[in-house]
Coordinates of C-alpha atoms in Angstrom, one line a residue:
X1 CA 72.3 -101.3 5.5
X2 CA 69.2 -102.0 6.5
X3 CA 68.8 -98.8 9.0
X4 CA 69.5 -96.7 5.7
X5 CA 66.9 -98.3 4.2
X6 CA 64.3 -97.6 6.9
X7 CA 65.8 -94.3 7.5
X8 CA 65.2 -93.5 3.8
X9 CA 61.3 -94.8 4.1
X10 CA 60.8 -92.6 7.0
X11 CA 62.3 -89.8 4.5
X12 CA 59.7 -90.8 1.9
X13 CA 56.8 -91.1 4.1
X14 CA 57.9 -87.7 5.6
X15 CA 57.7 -86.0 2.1
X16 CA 54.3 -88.0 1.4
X17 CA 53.0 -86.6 4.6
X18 CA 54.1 -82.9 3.9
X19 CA 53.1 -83.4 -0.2
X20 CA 49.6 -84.6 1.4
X21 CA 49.4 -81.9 3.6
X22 CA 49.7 -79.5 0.8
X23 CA 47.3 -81.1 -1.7
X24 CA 45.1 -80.6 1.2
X25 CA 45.8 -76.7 1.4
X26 CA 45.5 -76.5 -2.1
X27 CA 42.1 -78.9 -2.5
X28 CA 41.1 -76.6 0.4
X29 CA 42.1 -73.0 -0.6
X30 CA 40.9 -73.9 -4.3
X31 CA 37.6 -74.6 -3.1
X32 CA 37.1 -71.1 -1.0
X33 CA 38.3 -69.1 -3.9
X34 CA 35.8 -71.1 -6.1
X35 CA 33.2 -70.0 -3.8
X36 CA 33.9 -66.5 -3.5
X37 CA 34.1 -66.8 -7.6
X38 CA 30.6 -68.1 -8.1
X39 CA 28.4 -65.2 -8.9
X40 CA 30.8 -64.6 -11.7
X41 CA 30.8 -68.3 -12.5
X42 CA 26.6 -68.1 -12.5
X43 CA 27.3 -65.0 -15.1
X44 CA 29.3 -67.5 -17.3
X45 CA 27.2 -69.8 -17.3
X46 CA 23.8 -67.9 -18.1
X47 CA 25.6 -65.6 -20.7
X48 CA 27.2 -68.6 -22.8
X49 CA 23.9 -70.4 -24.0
X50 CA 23.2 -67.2 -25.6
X51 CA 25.9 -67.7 -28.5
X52 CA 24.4 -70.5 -29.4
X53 CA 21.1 -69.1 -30.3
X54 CA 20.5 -69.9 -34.4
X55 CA 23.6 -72.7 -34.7
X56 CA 22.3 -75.8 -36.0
X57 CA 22.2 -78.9 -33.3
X58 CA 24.9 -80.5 -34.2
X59 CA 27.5 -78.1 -33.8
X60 CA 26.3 -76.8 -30.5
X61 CA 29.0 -79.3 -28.8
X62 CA 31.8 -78.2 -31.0
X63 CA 31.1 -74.9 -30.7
X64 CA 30.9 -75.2 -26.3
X65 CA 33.9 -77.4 -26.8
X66 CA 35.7 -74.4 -28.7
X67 CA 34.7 -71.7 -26.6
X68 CA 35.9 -73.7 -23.5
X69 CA 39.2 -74.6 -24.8
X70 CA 39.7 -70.9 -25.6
X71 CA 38.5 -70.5 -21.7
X72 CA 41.2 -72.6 -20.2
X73 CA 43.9 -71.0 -22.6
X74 CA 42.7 -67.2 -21.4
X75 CA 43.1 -68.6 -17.5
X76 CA 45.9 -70.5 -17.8
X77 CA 48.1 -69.1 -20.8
X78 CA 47.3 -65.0 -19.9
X79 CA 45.7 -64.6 -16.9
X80 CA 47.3 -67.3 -14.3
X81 CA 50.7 -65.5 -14.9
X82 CA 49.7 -62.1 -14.3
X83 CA 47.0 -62.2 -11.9
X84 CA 50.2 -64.6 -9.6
X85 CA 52.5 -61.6 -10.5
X86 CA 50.4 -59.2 -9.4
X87 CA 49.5 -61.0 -6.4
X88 CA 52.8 -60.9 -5.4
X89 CA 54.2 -57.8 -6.5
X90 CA 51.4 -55.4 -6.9
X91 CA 48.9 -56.4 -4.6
X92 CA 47.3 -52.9 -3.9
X93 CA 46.5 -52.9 -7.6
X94 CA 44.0 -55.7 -7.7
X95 CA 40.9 -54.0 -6.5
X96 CA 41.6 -51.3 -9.3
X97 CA 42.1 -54.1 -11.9
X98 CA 38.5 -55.4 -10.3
X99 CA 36.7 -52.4 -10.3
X100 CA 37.7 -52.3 -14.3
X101 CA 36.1 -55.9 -14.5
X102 CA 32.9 -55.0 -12.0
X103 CA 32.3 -51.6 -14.5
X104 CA 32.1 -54.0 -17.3
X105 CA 29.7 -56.8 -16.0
X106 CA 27.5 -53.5 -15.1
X107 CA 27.9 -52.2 -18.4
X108 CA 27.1 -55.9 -20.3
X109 CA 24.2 -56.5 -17.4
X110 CA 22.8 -52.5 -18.6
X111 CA 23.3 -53.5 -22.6
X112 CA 21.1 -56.3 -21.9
X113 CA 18.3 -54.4 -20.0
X114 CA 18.6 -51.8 -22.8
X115 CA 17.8 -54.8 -25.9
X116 CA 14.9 -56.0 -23.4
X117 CA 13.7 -52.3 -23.0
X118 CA 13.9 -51.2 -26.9
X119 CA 13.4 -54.4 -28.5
X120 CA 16.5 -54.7 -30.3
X121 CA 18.4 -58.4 -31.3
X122 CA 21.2 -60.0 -29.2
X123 CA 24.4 -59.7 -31.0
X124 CA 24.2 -63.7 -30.6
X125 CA 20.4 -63.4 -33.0
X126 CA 22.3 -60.9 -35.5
X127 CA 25.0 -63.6 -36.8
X128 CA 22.3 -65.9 -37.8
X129 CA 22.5 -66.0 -41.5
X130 CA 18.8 -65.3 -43.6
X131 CA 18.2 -69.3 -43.9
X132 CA 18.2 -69.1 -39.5
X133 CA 21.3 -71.1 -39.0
X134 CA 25.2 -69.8 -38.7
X135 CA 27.4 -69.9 -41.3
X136 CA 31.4 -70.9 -40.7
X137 CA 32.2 -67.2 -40.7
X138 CA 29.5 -66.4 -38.2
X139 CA 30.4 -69.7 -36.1
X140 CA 34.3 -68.6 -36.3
X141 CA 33.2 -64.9 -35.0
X142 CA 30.9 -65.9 -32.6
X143 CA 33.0 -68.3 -31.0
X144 CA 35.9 -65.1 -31.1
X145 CA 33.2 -63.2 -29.2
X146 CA 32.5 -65.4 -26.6
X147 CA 35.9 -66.2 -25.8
X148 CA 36.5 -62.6 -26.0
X149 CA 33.8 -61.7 -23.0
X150 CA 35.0 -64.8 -21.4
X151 CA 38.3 -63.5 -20.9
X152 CA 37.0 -60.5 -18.7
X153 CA 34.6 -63.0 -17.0
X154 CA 37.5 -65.4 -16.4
X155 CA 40.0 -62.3 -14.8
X156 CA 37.1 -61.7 -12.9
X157 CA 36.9 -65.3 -11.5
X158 CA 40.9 -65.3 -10.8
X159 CA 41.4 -62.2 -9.6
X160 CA 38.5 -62.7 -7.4
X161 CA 40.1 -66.4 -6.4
X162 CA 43.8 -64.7 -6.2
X163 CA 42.2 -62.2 -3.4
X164 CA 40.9 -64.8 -1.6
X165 CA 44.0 -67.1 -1.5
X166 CA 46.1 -63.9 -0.6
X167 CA 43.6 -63.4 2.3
X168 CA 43.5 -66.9 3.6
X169 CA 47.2 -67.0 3.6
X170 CA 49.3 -63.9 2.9
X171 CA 52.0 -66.0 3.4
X172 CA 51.7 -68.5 0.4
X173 CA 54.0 -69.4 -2.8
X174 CA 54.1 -67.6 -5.6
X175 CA 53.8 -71.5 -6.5
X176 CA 51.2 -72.6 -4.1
X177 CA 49.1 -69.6 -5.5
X178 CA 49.8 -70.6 -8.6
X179 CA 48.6 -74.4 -8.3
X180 CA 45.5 -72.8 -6.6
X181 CA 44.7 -70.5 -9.7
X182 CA 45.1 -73.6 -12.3
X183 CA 42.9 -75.8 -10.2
X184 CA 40.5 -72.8 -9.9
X185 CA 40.8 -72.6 -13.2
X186 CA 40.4 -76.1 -14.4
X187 CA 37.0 -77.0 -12.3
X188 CA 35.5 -73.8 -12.4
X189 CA 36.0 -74.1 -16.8
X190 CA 34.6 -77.7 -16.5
X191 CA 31.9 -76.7 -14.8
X192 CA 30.6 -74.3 -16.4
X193 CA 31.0 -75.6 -20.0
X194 CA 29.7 -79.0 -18.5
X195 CA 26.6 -77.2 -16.9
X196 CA 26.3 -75.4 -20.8
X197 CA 26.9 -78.5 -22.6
X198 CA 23.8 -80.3 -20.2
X199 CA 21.8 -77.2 -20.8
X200 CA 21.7 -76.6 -24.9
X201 CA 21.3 -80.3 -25.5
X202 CA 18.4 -81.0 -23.0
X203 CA 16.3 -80.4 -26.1
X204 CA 17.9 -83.5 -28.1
X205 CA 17.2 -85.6 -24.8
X206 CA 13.9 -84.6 -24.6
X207 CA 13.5 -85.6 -28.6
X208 CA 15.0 -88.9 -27.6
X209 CA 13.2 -89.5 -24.6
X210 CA 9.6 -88.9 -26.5
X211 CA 10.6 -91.5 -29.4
X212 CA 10.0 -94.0 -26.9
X213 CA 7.6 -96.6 -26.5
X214 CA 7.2 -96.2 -22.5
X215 CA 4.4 -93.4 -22.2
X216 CA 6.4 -92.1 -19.0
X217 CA 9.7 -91.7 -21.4
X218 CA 7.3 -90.2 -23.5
X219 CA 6.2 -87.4 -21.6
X220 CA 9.4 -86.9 -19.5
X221 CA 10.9 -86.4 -23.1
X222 CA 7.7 -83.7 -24.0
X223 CA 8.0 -81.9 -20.9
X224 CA 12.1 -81.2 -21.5
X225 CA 11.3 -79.8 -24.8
X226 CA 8.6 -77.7 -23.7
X227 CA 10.7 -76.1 -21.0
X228 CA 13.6 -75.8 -23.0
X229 CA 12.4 -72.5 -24.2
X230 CA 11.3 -70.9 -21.1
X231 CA 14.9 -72.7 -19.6
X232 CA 16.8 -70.7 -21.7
X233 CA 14.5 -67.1 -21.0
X234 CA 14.8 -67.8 -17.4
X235 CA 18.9 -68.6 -17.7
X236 CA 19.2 -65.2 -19.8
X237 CA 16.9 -63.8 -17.1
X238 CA 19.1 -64.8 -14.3
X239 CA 22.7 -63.8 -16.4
X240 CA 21.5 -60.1 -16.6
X241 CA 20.9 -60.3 -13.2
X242 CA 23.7 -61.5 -12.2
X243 CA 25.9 -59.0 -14.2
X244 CA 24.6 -56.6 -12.3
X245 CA 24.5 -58.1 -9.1
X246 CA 28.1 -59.1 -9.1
X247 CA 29.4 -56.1 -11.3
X248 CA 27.6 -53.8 -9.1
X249 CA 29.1 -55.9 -5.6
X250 CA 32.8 -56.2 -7.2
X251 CA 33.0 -52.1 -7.8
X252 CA 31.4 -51.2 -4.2
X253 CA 33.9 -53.7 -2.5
X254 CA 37.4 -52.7 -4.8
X255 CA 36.6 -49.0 -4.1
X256 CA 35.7 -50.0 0.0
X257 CA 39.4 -51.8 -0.3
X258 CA 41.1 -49.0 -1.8
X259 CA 40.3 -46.5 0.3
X260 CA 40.2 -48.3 3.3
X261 CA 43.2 -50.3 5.6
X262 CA 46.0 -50.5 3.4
X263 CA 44.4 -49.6 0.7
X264 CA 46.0 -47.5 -2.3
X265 CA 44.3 -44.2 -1.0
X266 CA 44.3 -45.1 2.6
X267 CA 44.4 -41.7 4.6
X268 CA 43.2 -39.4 1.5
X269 CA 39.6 -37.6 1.6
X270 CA 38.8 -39.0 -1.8
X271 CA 40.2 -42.3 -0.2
X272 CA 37.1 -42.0 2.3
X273 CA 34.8 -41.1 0.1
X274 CA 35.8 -44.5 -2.0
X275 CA 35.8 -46.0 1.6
X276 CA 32.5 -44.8 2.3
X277 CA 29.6 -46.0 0.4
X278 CA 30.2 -50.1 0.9
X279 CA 31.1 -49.2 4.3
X280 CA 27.1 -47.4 4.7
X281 CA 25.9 -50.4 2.7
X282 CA 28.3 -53.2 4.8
X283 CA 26.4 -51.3 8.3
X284 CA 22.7 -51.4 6.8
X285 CA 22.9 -55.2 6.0
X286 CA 24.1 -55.8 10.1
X287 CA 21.1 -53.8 11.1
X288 CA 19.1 -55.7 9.3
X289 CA 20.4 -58.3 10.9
X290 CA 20.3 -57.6 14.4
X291 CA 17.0 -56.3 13.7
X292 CA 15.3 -59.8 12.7
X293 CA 17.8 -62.0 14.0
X294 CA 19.1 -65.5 13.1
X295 CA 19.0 -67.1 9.5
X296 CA 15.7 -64.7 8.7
X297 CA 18.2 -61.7 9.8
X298 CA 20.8 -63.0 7.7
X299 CA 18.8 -63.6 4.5
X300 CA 17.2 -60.4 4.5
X301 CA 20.4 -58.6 5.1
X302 CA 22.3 -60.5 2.2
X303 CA 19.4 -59.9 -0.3
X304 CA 19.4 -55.6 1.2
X305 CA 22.9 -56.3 -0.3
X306 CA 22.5 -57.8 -2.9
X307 CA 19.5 -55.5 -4.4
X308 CA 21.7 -52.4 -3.7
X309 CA 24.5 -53.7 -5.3
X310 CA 22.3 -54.5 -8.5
X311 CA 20.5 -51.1 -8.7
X312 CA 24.1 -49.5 -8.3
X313 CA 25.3 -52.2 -11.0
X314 CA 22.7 -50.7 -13.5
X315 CA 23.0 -47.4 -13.0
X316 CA 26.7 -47.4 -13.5
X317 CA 25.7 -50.0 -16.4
X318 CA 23.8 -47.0 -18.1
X319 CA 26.6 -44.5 -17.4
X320 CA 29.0 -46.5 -19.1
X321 CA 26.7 -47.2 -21.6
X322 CA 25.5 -43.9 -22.9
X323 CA 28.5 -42.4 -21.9
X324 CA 30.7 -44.9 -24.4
X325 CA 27.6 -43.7 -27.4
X326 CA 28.3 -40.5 -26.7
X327 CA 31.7 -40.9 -28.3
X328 CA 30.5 -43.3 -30.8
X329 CA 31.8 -46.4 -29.2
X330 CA 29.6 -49.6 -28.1
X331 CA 26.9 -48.9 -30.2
X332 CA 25.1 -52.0 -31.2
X333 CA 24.2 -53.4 -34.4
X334 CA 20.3 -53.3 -33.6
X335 CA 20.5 -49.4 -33.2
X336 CA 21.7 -49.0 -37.2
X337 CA 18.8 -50.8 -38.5
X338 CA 15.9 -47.8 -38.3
X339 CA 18.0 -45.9 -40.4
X340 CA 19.1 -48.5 -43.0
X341 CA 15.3 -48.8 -43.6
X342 CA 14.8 -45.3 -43.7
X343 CA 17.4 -44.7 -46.0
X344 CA 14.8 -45.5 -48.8
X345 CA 11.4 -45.3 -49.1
X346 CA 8.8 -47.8 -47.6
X347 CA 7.0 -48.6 -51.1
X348 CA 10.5 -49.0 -52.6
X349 CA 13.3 -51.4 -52.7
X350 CA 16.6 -50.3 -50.8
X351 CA 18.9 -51.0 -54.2
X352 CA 16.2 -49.6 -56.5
X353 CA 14.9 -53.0 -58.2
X354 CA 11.7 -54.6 -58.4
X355 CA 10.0 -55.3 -55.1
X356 CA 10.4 -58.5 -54.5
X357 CA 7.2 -60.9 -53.6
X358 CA 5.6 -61.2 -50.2
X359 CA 5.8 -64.9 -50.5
X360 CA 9.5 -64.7 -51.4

């Protein structure tokens, strides 16, 4: 009897070990895929502050809280099960999903150089109603639009984290891969609506801080309310940047990968000229390199990289862009205002009434 018990104990502590062993390859492979994720993750974060611009203070949490709920359900409810499926099934067809994904960061990071260029509002600036706050129906939309360019943001960050678990370990689960996508999913979602959250209310600390007798509270409180602006120019700063950094990166690398080893055009001519241009880039930065030497060598390489990648990033940005106007399609709501002015005279009402008063 009691060598069946202890027999059964060394059973249990045998599963333990191997359960343990897994949460470690899981813990482990979740945090390399995070990693590889994080330019798009820096994207996420710089681009959500943006739809808050107008909403009144108090529903700035509500609104992050909504937009990161609807996060979590596009990564775990759409794109966990497909980007697993794929992985398993159709892995030659994730670098063409991410070259999709990499063409639109370029084209949102191009759209955003274009408002900065010509002046025109943020979509974000245009749903603020005339009194300078949201209204529910703009709050309902804007939240709608965020979690809709969240969901390419997020396919971005799995796909990316579904490569890197495939390459770690082509022989995982479909289920280890799948636990590895949800915990990618879950910390990478906390952290970015937890780094947003911090960000939009610094303000209201700052407010808080400076009601306070102590003069150091005082001016700790002053000083985060007078960066708060410039915080938020520099984060929007940083987002476009990133777009094109990492949208530019993703579609040099998914065309290197398919037309290189056992890629989907492997062999082809057009397959080596997909192959070819990352490949150029992938020798410059090793140059670079070997030309300096040590961590110097390796900076300057990385940032050779990561410059081309951007200036590649905005010029297929533009493409997109002006290609898309061409047939009508992304135009922006900033673009129609010259000619709803124009529609009527400048000493005259648009509807025809009485001009109203300057002071109005």
């Amino acid at each position: 009897m009691a060598g069946g018990l202890f027999a059964l104990l060394d059973d249990v502590a045998a599963l333990a070990r191997i359960a343990a062993a897994s949460a470690d390859d899981v813990a482990a492979a979740a945090g390399r895929a995070s990693a590889k994720a994080a330019g798009v993750v820096v994207d996420d974060t710089a681009v959500t502050p943006q739809y808050l611009h107008g909403s009144a203070a108090e529903r700035e949490l509500p609104i992050i809280k909504q937009i990161a709920i609807g996060s979590l359900r596009n990564k775990l409810l759409f794109i966990l099960p497909a980007a697993v499926l794929l992985g398993q099934f159709l892995p030659w067809l994730l670098p063409v999903i991410l070259i999709f994904g990499g063409a639109f960061l370029a084209y949102e990071g191009a759209h955003k150089v274009h408002e900065r260029l010509t002046g025109h509002a943020t979509e974000a600036e245009e749903d603020v109603s005339e009194q300078g706050e949201f209204t529910p129906e703009h709050e309902k939309a804007t939240i709608a639009n965020a979690v809709r360019t969240d969901f390419i943001l997020s396919a971005e960050i799995m796909v990316i984290a579904l490569k890197e678990v495939v390459s770690s370990d082509p022989d995982a689960s479909i289920w280890i891969r799948a636990i590895v996508l949800a915990v990618v999913a879950v910390l990478i979602t906390v952290l970015v609506y937890g780094v947003v959250a911090l960000i939009v209310k610094m303000d209201d600390v700052g407010l808080h801080l400076a009601e306070k007798e102590s003069k150091g509270s005082q001016r700790v409180g002053l000083a985060l309310v007078a960066a708060m602006p410039r915080l938020l120019a520099a984060i929007s700063f940083i987002g476009t940047l990133a777009m094109l950094w990492v949208g530019g990166h993703i579609f040099l690398v998914s065309l290197y990968e398919i037309g290189g080893h056992d890629g989907l055009l492997e062999g082809t001519g057009v397959g080596d000229a997909l192959h070819a241009p990352y490949d150029l880039l992938h020798h410059w930065e090793e140059d670079v390199h070997h030309a300096i030497g040590g961590a110097l060598g390796s900076l300057v390489g990385w940032l050779l990289n990561t410059v081309v990648s951007a200036v590649v990033g905005l010029v297929v940005g533009f493409v997109l862009l002006y290609a898309l106007r061409a047939f009508g399609i992304g135009g922006h709501h900033g673009d129609e205002h010259p000619s709803d002015h124009e529609s009527a005279p400048a000493d005259e009402p648009a509807d025809g009434g009485v001009e109203d008063s300057p002071n109005r």
